[in-house]
CSV table of C-alpha atoms in Angstrom, one decimal:
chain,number,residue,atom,x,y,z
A,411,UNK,CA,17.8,-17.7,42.0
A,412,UNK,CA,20.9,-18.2,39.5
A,413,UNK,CA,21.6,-15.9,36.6
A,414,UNK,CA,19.8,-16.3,33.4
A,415,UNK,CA,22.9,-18.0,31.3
A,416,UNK,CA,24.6,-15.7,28.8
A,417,UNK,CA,22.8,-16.7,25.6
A,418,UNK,CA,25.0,-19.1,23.2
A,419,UNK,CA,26.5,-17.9,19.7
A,420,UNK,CA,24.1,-20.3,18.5
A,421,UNK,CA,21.3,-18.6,19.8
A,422,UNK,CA,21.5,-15.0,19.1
A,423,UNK,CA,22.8,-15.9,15.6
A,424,UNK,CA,20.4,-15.2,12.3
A,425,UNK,CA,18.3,-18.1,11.3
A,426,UNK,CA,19.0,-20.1,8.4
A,427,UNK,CA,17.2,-19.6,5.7
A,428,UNK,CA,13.9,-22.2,5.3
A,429,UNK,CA,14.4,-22.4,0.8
A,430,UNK,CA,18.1,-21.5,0.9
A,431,UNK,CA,17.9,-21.1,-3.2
A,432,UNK,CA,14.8,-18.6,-2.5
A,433,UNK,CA,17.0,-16.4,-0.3
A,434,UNK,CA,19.8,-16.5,-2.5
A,435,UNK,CA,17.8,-15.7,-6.0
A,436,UNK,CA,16.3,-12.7,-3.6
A,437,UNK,CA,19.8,-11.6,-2.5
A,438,UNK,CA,21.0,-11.6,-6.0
A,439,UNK,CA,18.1,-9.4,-7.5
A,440,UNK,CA,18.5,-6.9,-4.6
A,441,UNK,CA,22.0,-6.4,-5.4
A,442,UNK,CA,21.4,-6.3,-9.2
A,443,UNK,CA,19.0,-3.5,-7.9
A,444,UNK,CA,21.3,-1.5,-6.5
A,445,UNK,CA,23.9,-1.3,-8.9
A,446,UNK,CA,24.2,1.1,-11.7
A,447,UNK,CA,24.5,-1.3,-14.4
A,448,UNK,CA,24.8,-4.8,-15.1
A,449,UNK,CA,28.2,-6.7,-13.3
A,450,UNK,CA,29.9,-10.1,-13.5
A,451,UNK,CA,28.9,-13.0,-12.4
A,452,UNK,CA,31.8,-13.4,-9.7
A,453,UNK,CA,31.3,-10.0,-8.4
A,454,UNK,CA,27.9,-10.8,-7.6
A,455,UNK,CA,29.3,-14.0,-5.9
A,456,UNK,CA,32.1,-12.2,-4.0
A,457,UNK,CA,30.1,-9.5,-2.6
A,458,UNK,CA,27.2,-11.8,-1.3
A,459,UNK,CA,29.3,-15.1,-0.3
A,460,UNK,CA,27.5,-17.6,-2.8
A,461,UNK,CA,29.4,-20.3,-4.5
A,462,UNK,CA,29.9,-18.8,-8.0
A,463,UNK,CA,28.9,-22.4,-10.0
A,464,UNK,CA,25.8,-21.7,-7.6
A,465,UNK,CA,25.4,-18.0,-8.8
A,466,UNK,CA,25.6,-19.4,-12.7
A,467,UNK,CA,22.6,-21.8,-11.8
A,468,UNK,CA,20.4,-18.9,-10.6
A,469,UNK,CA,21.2,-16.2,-12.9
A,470,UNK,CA,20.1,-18.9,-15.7
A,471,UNK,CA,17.0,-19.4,-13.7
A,472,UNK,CA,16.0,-15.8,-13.7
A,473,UNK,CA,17.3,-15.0,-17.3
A,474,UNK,CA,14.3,-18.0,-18.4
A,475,UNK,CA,11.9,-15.7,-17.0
A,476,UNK,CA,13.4,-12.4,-18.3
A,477,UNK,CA,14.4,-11.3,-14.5
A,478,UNK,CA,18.0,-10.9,-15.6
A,479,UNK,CA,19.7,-10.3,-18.9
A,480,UNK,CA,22.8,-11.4,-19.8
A,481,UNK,CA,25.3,-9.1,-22.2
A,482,UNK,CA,27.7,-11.5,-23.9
A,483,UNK,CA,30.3,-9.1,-24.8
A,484,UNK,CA,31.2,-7.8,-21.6
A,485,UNK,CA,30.1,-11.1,-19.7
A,486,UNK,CA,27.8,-9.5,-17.3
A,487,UNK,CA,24.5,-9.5,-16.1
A,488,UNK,CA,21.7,-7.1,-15.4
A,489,UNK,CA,17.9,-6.8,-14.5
A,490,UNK,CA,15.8,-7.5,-17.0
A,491,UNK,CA,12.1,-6.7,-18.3
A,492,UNK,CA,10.5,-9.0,-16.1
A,493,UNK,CA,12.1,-6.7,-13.0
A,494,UNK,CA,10.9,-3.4,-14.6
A,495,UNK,CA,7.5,-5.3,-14.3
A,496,UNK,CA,7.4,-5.9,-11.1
A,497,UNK,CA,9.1,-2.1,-9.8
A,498,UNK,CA,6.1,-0.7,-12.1
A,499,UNK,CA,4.0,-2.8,-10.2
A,500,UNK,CA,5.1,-1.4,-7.1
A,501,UNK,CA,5.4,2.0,-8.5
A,502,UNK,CA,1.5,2.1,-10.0
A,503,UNK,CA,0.3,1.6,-6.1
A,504,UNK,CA,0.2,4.4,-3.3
A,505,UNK,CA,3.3,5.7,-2.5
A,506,UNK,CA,4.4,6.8,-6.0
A,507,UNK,CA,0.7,8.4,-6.9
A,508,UNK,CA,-0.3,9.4,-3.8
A,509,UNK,CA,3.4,11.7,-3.5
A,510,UNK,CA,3.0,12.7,-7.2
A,511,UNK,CA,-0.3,13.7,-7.5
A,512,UNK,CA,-0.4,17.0,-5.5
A,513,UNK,CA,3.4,18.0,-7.3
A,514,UNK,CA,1.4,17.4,-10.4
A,515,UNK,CA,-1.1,19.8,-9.8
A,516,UNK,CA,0.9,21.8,-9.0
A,517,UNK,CA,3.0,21.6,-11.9
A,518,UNK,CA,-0.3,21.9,-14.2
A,519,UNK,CA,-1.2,25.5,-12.3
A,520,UNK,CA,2.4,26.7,-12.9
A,521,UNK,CA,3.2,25.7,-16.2
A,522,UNK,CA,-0.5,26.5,-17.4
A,523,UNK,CA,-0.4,23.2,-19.3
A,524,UNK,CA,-1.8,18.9,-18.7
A,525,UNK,CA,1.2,17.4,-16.6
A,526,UNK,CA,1.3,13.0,-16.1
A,527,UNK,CA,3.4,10.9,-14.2
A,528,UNK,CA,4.6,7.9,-15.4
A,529,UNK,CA,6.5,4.5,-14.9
A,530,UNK,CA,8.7,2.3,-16.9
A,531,UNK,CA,6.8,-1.0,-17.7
A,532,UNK,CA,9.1,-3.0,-20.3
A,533,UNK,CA,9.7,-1.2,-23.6
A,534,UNK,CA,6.3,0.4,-22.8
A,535,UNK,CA,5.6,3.5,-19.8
A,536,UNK,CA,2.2,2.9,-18.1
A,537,UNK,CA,0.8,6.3,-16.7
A,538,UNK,CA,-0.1,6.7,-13.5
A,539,UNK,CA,-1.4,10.0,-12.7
A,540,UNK,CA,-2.2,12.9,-15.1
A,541,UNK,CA,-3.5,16.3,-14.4
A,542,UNK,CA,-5.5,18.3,-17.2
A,543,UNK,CA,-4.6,22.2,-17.2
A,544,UNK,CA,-7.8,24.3,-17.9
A,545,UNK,CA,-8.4,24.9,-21.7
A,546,UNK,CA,-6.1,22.1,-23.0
A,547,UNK,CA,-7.4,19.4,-25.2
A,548,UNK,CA,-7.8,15.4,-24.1
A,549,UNK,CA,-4.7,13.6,-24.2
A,550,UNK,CA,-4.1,9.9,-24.7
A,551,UNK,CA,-2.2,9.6,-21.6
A,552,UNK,CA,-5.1,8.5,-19.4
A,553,UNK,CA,-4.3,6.6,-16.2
A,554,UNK,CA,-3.9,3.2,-16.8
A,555,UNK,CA,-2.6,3.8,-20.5
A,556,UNK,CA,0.6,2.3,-22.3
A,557,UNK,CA,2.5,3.8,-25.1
A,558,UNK,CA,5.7,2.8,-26.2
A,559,UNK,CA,8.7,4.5,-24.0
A,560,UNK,CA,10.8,5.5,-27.2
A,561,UNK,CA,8.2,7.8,-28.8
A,562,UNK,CA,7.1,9.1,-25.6
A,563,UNK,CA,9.1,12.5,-23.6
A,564,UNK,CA,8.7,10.3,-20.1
A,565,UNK,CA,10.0,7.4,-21.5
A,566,UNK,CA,13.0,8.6,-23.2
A,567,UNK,CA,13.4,10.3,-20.3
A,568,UNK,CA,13.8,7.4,-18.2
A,569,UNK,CA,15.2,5.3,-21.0
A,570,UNK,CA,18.6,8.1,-21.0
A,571,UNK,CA,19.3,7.3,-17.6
A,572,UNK,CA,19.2,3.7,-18.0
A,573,UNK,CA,22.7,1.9,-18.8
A,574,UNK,CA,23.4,1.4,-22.1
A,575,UNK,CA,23.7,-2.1,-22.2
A,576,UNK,CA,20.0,-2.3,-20.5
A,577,UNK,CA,18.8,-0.4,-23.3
A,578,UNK,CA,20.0,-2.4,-25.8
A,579,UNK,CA,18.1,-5.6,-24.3
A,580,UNK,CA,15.2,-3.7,-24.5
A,581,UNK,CA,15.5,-2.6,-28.2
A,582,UNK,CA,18.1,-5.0,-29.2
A,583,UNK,CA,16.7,-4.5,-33.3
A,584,UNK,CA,14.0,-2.5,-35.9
A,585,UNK,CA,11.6,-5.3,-34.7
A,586,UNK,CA,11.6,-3.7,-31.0
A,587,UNK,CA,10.2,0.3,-32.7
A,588,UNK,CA,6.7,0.3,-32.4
A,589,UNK,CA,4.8,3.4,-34.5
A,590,UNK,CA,2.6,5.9,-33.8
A,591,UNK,CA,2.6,8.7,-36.5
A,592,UNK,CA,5.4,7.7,-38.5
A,593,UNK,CA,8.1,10.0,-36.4
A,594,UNK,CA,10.5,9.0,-34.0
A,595,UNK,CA,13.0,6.6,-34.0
A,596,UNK,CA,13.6,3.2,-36.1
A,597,UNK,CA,16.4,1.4,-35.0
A,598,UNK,CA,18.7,1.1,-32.1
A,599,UNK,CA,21.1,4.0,-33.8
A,600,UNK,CA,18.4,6.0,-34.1
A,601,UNK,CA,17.9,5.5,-30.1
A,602,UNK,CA,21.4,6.1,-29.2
A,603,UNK,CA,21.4,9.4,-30.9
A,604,UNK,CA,18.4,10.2,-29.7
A,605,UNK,CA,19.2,9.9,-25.3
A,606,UNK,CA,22.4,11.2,-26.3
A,607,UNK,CA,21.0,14.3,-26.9
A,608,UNK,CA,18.3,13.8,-24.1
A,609,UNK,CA,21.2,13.7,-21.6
A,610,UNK,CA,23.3,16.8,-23.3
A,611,UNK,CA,20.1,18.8,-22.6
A,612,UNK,CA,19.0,17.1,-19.7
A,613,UNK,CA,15.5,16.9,-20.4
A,614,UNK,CA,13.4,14.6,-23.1
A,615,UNK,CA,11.2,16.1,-25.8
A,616,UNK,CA,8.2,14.4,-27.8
A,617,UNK,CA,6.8,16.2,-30.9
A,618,UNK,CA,3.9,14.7,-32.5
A,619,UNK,CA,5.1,11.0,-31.8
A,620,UNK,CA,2.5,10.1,-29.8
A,621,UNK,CA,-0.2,12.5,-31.4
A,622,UNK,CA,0.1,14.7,-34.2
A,623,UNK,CA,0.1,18.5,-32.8
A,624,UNK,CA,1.4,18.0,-29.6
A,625,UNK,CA,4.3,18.3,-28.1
A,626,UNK,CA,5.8,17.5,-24.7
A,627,UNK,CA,9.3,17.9,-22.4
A,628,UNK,CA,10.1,15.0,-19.6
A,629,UNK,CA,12.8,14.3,-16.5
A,630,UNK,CA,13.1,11.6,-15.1
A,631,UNK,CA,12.9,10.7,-10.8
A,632,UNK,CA,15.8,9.5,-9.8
A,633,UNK,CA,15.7,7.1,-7.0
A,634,UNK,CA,18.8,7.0,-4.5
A,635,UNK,CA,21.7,5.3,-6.7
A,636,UNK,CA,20.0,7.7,-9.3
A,637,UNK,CA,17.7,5.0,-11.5
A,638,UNK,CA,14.6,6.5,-13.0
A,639,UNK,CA,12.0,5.6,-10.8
A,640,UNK,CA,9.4,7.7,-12.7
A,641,UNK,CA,9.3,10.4,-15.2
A,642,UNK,CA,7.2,13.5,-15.2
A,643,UNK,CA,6.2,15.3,-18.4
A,644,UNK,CA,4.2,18.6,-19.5
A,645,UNK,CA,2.5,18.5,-23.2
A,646,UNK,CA,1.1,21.2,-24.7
A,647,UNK,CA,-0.5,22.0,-28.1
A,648,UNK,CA,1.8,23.0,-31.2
A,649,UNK,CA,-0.1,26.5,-31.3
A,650,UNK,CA,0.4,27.7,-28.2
A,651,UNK,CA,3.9,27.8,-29.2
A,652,UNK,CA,6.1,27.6,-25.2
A,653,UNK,CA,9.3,27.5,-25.2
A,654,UNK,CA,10.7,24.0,-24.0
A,655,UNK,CA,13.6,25.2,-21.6
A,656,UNK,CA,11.2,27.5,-19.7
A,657,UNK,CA,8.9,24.8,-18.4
A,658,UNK,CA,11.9,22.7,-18.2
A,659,UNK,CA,12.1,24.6,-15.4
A,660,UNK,CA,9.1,23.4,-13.9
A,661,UNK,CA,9.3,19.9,-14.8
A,662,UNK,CA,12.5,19.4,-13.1
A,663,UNK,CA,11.4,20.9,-9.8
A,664,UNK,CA,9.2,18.6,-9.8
A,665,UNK,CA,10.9,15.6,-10.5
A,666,UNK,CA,13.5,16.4,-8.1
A,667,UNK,CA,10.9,17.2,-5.3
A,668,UNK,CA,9.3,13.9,-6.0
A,669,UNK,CA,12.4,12.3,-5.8
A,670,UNK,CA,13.4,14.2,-2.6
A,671,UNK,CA,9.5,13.1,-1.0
A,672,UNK,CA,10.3,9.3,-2.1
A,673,UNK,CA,13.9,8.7,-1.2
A,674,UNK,CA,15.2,11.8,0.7
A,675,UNK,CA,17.8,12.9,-2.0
């Protein structure tokens, strides 16, 4: 019998996309994804080979339903709340809990004091595991709970690894500074000021924010272009007096063991 035919170009080639706008919205939020902050609308064209008018068309499209934001100043683009939805989504299932639960406990043994995982979930952090050290009192940070990210250790944690501009959508004015206990910060300077001294130290503190008497250290999981994934935090009570940078310690092995189980860095 003859040869089988060498298979033609046409054959062996990728198949075209069935909702060619579908693939290309996809494209563009993967790529969005895996830079470190937002970029212009013709890099995003040049780098995935789609017409740029048609690259304006869908970046309006996802900026209606807050997948993208759009900073004026610099004309660029970047994910928006509607993507930190969906990656807490993802991040509140198995992989992320099931990895972080045993470091938790772990954690909790070794620092002596509660220890929770949490995600970013808009201007909010949703927890998503939480282990209770012996002899500590009942925390608010329940599985399943929000609290707003800027009075929160975890969340300003995550929130000083962001880019700048992505924090600024996300608290663009006073309205965005929810309250707790009447501490923390009240406007976007107070931010600022605030992860700029979260990233000179390179871990996030919370005292009394949240609740009045406790006080709590966070660092953030980086992922593998280093965006905060997660953020794991110890809080203790005021009374028992620990000092921060010593279960620092502890925090961050964690955090960079979870990181290390989730993405191999």
């Amino acid at each position: 019998m003859p040869d089988d035919p060498a298979p033609h170009a046409a054959d062996t080639a990728p198949p075209r996309p069935q909702v060619p706008a579908a693939d290309q919205t996809l494209r563009i939020l993967t790529f969005l994804g895996r830079q470190r902050g937002p970029v212009a609308a013709r890099t995003i064209a040049t780098h995935l080979g789609i017409p740029r008018s048609t690259v304006y068309h869908l970046l309006a499209a996802l900026e209606g339903h807050g997948f993208v934001v759009h900073v004026p100043a610099e004309r660029r683009w970047g994910l928006g709340v509607a993507a930190f939805e969906l990656a807490g989504g993802y991040a509140r299932q198995a992989p992320l809990a099931r990895l972080g639960r045993p470091l938790l406990a772990e954690l909790a043994d070794r620092a002596g004091e509660s220890a929770h995982l949490a995600v970013m979930s808009g201007r909010d952090v949703v927890y998503i595991v939480e282990e209770r050290a012996p002899r500590r009192p009942a925390l608010v940070t329940d599985v399943g709970v929000r609290l707003p990210a800027h009075l929160t250790a975890s969340g300003r944690a995550m929130l000083a690894v962001l880019p700048r501009e992505q924090v600024r959508a996300l608290f663009p004015d006073a309205s965005a500074f929810a309250d707790r206990t009447g501490r923390g910060p009240r406007t976007p300077g107070d931010l600022r000021e605030l992860l700029r001294q979260v990233r000179a130290t390179g871990w996030a503190t919370e005292d009394g924010e949240v609740t009045l008497g406790l006080q709590s250290i966070g660092i953030a999981v980086l992922d593998h272009v280093k965006w905060p994934t997660a953020a794991i935090a110890v809080t203790w009570p005021v009374e028992a007096d620990r000092d921060a940078s010593s279960l620092a310690a502890h925090v961050a092995h964690a955090a960079t063991e979870l990181s290390r189980r989730l993405y191999g860095r």
